[in-house]
Coordinates of C-alpha atoms (C1' of nucleotides) in Angstrom, one line a residue:
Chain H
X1 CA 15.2 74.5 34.6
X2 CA 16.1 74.5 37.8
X3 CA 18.7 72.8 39.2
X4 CA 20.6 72.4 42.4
X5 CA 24.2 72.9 42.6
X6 CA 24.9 69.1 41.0
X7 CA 23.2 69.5 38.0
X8 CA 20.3 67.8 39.1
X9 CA 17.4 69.2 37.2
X10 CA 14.4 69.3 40.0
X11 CA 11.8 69.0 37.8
X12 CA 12.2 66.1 36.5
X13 CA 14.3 64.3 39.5
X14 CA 11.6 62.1 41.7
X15 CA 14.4 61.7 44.6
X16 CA 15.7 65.4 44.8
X17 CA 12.1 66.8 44.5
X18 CA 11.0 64.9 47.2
X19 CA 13.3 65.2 49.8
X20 CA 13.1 67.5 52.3
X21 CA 15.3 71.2 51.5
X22 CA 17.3 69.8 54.7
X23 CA 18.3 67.0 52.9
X24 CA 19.8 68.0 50.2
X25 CA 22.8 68.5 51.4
X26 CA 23.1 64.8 52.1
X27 CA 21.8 64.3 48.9
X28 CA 24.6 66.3 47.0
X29 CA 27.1 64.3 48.7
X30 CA 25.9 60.8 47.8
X31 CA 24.3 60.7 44.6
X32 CA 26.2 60.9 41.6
X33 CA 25.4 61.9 37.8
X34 CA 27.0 60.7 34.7
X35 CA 26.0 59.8 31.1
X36 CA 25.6 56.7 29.6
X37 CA 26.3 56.1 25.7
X38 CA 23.9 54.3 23.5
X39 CA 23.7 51.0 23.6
X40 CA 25.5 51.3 27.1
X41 CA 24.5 48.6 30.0
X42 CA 23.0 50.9 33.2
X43 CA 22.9 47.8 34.9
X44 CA 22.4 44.1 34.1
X45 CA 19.9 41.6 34.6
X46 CA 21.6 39.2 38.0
X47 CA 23.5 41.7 38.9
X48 CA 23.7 42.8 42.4
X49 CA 21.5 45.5 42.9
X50 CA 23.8 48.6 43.8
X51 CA 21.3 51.6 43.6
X52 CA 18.3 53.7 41.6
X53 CA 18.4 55.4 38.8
X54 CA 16.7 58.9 37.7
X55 CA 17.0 59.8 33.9
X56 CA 17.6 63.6 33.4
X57 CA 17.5 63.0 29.6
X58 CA 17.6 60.7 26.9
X59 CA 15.9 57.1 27.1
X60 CA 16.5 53.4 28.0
X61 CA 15.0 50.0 27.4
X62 CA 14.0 47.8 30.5
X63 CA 14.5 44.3 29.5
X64 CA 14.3 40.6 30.4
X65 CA 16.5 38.0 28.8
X66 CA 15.4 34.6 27.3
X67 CA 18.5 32.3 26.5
X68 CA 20.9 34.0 24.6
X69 CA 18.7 34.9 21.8
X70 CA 15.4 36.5 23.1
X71 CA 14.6 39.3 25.1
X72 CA 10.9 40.7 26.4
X73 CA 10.7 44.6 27.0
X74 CA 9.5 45.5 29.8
X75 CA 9.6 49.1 29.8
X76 CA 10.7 52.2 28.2
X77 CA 11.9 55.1 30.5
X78 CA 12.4 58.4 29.5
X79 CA 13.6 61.9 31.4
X80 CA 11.7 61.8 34.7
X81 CA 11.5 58.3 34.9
X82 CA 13.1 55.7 37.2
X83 CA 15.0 52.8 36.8
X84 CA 15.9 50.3 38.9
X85 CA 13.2 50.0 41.1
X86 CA 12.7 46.5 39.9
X87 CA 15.3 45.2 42.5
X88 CA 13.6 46.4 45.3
X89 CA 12.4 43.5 47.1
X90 CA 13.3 39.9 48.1
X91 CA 16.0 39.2 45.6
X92 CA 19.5 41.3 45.7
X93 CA 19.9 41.1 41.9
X94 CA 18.1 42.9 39.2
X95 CA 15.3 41.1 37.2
X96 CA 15.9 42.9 34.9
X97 CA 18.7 45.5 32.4
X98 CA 18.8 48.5 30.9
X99 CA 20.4 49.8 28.0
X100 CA 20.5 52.9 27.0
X101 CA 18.5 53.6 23.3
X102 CA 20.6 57.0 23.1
X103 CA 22.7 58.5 25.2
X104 CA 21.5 59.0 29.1
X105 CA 22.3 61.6 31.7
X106 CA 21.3 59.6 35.2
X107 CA 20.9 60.5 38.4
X108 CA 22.6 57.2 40.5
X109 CA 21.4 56.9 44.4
X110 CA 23.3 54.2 46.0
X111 CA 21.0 51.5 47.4
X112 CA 21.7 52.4 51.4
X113 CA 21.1 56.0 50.4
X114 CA 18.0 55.3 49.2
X115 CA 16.5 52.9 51.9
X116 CA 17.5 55.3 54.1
X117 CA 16.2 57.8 52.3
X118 CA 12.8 55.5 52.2
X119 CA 12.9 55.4 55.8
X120 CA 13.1 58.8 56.7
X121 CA 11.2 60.1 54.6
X122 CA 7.6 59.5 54.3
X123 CA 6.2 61.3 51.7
X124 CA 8.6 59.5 49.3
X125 CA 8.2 56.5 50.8
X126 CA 4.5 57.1 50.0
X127 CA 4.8 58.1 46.5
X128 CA 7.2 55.5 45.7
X129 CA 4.5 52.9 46.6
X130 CA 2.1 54.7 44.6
X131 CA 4.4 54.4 41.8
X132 CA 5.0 50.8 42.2
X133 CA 1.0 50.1 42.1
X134 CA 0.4 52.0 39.2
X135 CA 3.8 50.0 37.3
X136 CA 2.0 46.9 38.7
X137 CA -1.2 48.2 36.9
X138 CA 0.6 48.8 34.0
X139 CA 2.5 45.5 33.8
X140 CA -0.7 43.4 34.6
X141 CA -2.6 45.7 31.5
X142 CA -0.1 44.7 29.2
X143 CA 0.3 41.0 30.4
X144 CA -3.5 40.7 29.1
X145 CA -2.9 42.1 26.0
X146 CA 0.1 40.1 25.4
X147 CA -2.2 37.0 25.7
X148 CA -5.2 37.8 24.7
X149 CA -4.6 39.7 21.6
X150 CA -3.4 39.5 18.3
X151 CA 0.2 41.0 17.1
X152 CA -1.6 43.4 14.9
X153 CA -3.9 44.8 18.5
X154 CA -0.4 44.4 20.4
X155 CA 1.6 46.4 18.0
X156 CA -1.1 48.9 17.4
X157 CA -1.6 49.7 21.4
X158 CA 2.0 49.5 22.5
X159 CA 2.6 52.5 19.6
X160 CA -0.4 54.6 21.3
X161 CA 1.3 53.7 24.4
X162 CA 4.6 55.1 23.0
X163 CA 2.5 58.3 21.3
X164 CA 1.3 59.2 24.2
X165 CA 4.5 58.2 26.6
X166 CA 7.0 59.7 24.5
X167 CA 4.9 62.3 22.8
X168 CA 4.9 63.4 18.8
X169 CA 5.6 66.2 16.6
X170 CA 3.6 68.3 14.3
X171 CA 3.7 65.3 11.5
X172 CA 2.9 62.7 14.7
X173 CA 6.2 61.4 14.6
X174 CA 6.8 59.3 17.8
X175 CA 10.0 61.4 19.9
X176 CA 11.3 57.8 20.1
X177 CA 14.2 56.1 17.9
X178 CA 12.7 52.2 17.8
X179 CA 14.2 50.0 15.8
X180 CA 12.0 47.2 14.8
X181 CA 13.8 44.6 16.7
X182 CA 13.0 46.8 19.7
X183 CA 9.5 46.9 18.4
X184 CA 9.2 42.9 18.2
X185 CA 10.4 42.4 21.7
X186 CA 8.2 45.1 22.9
X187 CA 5.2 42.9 21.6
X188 CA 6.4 39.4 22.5
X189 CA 6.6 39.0 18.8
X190 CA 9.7 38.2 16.4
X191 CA 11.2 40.5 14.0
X192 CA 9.7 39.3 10.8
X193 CA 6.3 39.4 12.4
X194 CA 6.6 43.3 13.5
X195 CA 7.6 44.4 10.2
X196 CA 5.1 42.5 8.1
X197 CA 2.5 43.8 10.6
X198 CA 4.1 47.7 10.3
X199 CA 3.9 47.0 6.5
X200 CA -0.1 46.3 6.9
X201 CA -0.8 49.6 9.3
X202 CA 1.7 51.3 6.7
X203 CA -1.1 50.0 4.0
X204 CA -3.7 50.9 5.3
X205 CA -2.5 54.5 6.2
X206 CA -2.5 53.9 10.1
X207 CA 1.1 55.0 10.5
X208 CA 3.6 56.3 8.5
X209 CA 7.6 55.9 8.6
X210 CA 10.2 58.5 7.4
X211 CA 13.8 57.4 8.1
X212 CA 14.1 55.9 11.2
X213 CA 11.1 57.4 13.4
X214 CA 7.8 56.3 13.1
X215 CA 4.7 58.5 13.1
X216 CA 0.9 57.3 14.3
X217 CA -1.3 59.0 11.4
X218 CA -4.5 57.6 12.1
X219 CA -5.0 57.2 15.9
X220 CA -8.8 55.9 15.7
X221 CA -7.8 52.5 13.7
X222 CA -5.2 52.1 15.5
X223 CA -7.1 52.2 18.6
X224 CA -10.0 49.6 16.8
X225 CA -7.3 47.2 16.3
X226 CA -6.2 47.4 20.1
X227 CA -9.9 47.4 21.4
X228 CA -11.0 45.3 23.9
X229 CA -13.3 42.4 22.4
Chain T
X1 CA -3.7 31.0 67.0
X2 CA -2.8 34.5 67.9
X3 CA -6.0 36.4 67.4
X4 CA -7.2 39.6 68.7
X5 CA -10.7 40.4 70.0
X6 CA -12.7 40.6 66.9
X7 CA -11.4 37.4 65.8
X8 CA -8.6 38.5 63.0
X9 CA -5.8 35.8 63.1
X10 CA -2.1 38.0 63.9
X11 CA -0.3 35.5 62.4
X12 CA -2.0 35.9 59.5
X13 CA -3.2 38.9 59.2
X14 CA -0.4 41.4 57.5
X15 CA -2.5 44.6 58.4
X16 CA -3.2 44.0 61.7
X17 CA 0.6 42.5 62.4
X18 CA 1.9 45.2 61.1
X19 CA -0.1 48.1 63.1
X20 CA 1.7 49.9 67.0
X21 CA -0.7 48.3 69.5
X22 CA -2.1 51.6 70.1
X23 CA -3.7 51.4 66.7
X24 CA -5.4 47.8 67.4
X25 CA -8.6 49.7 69.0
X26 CA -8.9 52.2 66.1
X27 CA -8.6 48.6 63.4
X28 CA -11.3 46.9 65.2
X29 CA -13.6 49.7 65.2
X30 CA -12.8 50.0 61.1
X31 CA -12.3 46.9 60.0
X32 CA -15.0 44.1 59.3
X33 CA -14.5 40.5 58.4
X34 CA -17.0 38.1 57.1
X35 CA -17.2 35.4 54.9
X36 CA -17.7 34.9 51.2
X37 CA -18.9 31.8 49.8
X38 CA -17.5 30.2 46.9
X39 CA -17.8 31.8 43.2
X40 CA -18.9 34.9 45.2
X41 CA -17.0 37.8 44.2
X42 CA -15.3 40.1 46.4
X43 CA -15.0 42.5 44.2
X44 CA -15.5 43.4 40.1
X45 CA -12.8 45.1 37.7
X46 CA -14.5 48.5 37.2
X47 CA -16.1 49.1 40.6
X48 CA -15.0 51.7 42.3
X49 CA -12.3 50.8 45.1
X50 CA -14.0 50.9 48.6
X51 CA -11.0 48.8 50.3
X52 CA -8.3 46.3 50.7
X53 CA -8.6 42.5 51.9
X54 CA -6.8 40.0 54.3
X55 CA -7.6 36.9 53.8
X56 CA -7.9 34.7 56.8
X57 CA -8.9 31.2 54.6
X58 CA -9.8 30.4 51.8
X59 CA -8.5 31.1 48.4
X60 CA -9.6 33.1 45.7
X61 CA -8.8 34.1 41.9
X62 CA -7.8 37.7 40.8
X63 CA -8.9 37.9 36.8
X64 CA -8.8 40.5 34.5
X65 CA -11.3 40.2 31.9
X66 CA -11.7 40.6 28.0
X67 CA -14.8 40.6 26.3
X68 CA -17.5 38.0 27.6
X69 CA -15.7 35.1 27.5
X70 CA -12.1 35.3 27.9
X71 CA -10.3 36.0 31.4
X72 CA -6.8 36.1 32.5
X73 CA -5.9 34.9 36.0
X74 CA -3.1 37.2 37.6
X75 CA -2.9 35.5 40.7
X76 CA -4.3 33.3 43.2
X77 CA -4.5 34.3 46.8
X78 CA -4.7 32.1 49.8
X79 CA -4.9 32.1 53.5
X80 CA -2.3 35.6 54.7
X81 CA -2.5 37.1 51.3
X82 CA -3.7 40.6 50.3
X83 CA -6.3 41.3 47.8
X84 CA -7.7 44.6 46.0
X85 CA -4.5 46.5 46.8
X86 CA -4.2 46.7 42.6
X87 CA -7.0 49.4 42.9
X88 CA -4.8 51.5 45.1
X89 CA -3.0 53.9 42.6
X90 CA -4.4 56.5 40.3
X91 CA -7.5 55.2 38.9
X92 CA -10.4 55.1 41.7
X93 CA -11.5 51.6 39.8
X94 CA -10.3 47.6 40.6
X95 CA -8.4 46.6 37.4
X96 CA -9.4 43.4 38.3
X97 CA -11.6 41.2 40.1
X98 CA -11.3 38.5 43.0
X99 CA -13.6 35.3 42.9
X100 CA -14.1 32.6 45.5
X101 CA -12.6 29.5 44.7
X102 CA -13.7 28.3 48.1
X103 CA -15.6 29.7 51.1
X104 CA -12.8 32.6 52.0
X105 CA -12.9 35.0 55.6
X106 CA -12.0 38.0 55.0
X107 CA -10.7 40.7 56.7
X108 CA -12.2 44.1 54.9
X109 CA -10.5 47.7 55.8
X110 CA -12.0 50.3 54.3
X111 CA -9.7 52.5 52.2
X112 CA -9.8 55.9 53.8
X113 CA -8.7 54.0 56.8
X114 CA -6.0 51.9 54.7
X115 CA -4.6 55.2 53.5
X116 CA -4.7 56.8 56.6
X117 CA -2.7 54.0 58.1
X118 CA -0.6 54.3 55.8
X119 CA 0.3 57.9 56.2
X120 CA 0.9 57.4 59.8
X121 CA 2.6 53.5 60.0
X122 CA 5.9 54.0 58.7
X123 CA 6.2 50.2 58.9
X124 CA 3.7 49.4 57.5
X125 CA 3.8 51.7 54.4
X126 CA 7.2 50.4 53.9
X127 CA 6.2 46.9 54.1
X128 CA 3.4 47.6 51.6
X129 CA 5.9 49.4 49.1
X130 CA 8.2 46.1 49.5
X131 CA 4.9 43.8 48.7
X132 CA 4.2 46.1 46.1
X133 CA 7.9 45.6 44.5
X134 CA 7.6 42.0 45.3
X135 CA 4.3 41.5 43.3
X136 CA 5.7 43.8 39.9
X137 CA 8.6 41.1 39.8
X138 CA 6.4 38.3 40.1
X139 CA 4.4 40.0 37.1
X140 CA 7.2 40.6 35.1
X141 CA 8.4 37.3 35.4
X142 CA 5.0 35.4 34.2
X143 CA 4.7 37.8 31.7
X144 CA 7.8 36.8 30.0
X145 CA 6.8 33.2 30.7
X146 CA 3.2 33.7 28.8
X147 CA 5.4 35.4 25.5
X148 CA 8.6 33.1 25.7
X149 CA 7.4 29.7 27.1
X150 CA 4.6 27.4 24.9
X151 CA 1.7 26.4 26.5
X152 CA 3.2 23.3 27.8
X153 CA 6.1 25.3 29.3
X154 CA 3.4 27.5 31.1
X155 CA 1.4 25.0 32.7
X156 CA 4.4 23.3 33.8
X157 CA 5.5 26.5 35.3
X158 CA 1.9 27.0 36.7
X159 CA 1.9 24.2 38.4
X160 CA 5.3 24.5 40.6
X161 CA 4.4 27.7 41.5
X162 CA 1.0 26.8 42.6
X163 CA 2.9 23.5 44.6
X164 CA 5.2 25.7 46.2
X165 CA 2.4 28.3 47.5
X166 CA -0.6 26.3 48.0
X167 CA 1.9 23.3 49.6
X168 CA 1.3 19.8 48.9
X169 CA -0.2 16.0 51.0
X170 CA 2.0 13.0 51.0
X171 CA 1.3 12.3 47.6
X172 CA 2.2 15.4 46.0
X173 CA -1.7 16.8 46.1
X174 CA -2.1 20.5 45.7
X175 CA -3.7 22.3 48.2
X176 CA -5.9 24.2 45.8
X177 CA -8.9 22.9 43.7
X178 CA -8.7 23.9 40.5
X179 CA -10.5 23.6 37.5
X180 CA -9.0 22.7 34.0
X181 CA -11.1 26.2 32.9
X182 CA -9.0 27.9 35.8
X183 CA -5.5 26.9 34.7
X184 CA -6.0 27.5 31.3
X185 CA -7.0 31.1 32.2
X186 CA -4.1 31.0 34.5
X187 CA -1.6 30.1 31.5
X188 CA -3.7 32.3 28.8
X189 CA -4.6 29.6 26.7
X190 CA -7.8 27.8 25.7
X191 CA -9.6 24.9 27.8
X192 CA -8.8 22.6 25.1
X193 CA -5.4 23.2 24.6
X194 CA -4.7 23.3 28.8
X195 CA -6.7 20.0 28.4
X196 CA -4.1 18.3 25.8
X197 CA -1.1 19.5 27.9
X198 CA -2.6 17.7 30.8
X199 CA -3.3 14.6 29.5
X200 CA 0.3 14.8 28.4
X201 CA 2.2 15.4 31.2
X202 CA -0.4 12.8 33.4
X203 CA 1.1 10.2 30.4
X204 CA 4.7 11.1 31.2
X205 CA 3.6 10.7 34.8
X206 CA 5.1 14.4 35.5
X207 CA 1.8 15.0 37.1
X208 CA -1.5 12.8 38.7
X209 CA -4.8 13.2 39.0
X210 CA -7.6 12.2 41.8
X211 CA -10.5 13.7 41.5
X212 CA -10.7 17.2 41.6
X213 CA -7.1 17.4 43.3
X214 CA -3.5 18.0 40.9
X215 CA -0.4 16.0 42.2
X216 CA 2.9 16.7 40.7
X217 CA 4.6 13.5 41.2
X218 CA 7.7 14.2 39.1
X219 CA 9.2 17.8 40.0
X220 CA 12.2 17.6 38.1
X221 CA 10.3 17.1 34.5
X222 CA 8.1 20.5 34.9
X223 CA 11.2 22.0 35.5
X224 CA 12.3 21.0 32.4
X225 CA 9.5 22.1 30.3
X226 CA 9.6 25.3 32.1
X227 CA 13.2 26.3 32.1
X228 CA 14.5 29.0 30.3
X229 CA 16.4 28.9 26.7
Chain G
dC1 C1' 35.2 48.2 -1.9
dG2 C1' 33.8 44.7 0.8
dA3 C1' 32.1 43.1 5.2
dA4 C1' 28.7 43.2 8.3
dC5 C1' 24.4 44.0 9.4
dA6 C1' 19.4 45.5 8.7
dA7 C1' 15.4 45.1 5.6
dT8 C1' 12.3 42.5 2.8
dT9 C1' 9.8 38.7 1.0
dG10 C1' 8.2 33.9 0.2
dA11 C1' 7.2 29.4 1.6
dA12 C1' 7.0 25.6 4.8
dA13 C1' 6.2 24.2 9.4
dA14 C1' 4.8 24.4 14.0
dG15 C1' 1.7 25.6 17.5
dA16 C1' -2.6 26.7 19.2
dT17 C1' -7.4 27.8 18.6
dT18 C1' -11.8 26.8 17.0
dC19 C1' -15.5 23.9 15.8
dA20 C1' -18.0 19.9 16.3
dA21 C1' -19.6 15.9 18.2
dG22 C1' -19.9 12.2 21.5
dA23 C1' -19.2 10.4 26.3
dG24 C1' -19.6 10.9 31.0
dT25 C1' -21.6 13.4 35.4
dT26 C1' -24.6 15.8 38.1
dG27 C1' -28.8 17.4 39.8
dT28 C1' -33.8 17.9 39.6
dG29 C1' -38.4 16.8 39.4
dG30 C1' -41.9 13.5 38.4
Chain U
dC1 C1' -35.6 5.4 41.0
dC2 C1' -35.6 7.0 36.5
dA3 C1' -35.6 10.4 32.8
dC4 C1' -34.2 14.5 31.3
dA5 C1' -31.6 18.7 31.0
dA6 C1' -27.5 21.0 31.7
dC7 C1' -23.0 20.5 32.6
dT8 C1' -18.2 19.2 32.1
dC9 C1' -15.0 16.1 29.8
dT10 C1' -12.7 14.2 25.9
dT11 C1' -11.3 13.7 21.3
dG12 C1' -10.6 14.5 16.3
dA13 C1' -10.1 17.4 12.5
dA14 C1' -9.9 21.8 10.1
dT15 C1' -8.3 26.3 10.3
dC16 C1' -5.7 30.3 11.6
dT17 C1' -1.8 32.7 13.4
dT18 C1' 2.7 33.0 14.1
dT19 C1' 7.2 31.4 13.7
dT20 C1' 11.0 29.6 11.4
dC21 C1' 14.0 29.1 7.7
dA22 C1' 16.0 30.7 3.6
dA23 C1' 17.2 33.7 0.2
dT24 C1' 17.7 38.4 -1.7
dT25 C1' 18.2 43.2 -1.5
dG26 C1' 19.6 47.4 0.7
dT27 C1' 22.5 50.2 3.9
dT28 C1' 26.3 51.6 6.6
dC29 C1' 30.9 52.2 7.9
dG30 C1' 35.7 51.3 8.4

DNA sequence: CGAACAATTGAAAAGATTCAAGAGTTGTGG
DNA sequence: CCACAACTCTTGAATCTTTTCAATTGTTCG
């Protein structure tokens, strides 16, 4: 790994591997790292947007909040990954929170520092649009499953989506903790509805669970049931 | 109307407003505009991006498509609005496609040149990354509508949006033809079903109907059906 | 141990889709 | 100007999926 004198691990941090060397200094001296616990708030759907957010390690839930009751997630980042970005734009608040799903280590860049950055620096500027039209991609790919198909197809592609994302072991566990609630509100679903569907793909041999992580055994029906048509 | 030599509209046109007037020559010499009539497609999900587009009038439908039949509208774009920017990312292919609802001009710039303006305009790249930002929120957002909201809740929602960016006559008249087929693709549900909401909300005089033309007449009860909890 | 919370299952209800069929519109050619 | 075909519009009824409610069992943790 290597990592500058803050800790930050360059290989997996966006902002520090895109700056300029001459720049880091500047870096160093505004962002800041710390760790977030599980189930810890990294920031909160309406509130003012104060900065970006790198994850060195560990993984968090992007969310949208319904009522008191319901929640849609949007997202799951993992090391590498930033969060945050969703309150760039028009409004000053966040559209969105994110808790952590086990502990973080983050990367925090003030929001001035990283206009500023944005503005000086053109190569970041230009692969931070990039990543915003691939996230729009993405987003607009899984609104049209969300509508047009079934929980079984929805479940099914967003755990090929988290195979692949999150990565397995040698059994195909998924290197992701998800508790079924997390599952449901993944899939626009409710929490009886994902675990009578997991029960089915449990049946019929398409995954497999042991403890709390779950493994994708059969990736060919799973990818059947999230096929287009 | 501000327009420039080859006839694109400045006031209008978010590529050429944004470009140094030393770039204007090198933009008239790449881009082209021309008209498409309606139902004529500017583009098709799976063809391989050739360039971005300004619309100078007009209005057209971005879709995704499933199978033969089914379709999801993402978006509408009107008069100032950019379309086919979804393709720019990682994949060389349009996610989507853009239809004519109307006769549209369009402003065409072919992507080499978009990308190289890009990596030259600071502005401009930056003002792209906002839209960008801008456009993922506005995803977000309808995607938790389509999982959270019932259909009635969605069409309501549809509809304010579509009366706040299309505008509206003296009697409340969209200023966007749209077919029942169009906003039920738009709300990811059936004709039939978009049909029944309609008749109900035209019974609880929320909404009004000449001709081809929507009208809401009662703002205040869509709100209702389409606020949260 | 007991309290709180997650998992599990069944049954009823709601919501939306699908199918089917008739009414109304539009456009075309004789 | 009418007849016909091809649409879109409109409505009812059956069906399917999903949600909701409710009740029971299992698990965790102070």
């Amino acid at each position: 790994m290597k990592k500058d004198k803050s800790g930050c691990d360059l290989s997996t941090c966006m902002f520090c591997r895109l700056c300029v060397p001459e720049w880091r200094p500047a870096i160093q001296a505004h962002k800041q790292t710390y760790t977030v616990k599980k189930g810890g708030l990294l920031f909160k759907e309406g509130d003012p947007v104060q900065g970006i957010f790198f994850l060195f390690s560990g993984s968090v839930k992007v969310h949208k909040h319904w009522g008191e009751e319901k929640e849609l997630i949007v997202r799951f980042a993992r090391r590498g990954d930033i969060v945050g970005h969703r309150g760039v734009g028009s409004t000053q608040l966040y559209p969105v929170s994110a808790t952590a799903l086990e502990p973080v280590e983050v990367c925090f860049i003030p929001l001035e520092f990283f206009q500023a950055s944005l503005k000086v620096n053109h190569e970041f500027l230009y692969a931070m649009m990039l990543f915003y039209a691939t996230e729009l991609q993405d987003s607009e790919q899984k609104m049209r499953n969300l509508v047009n198909m079934p929980v079984k197809g929805r479940v099914a592609y967003a755990l090929l989506l988290l195979a692949e994302k999150f990565g397995q072991d040698a059994e195909g566990n998924i290197d992701l903790i998800l508790s079924r609630q997390d599952l449901a509100s993944y899939t626009g679903t409710t929490y009886e509805t994902a675990f009578r569907v997991m029960s089915e793909l449990i049946q019929e041999q398409a995954i497999a669970v042991s403890g709390k992580s779950i493994a994708v055994t059969d990736t060919a029906k799973l990818q059947v049931y999230s096929q287009l048509q």
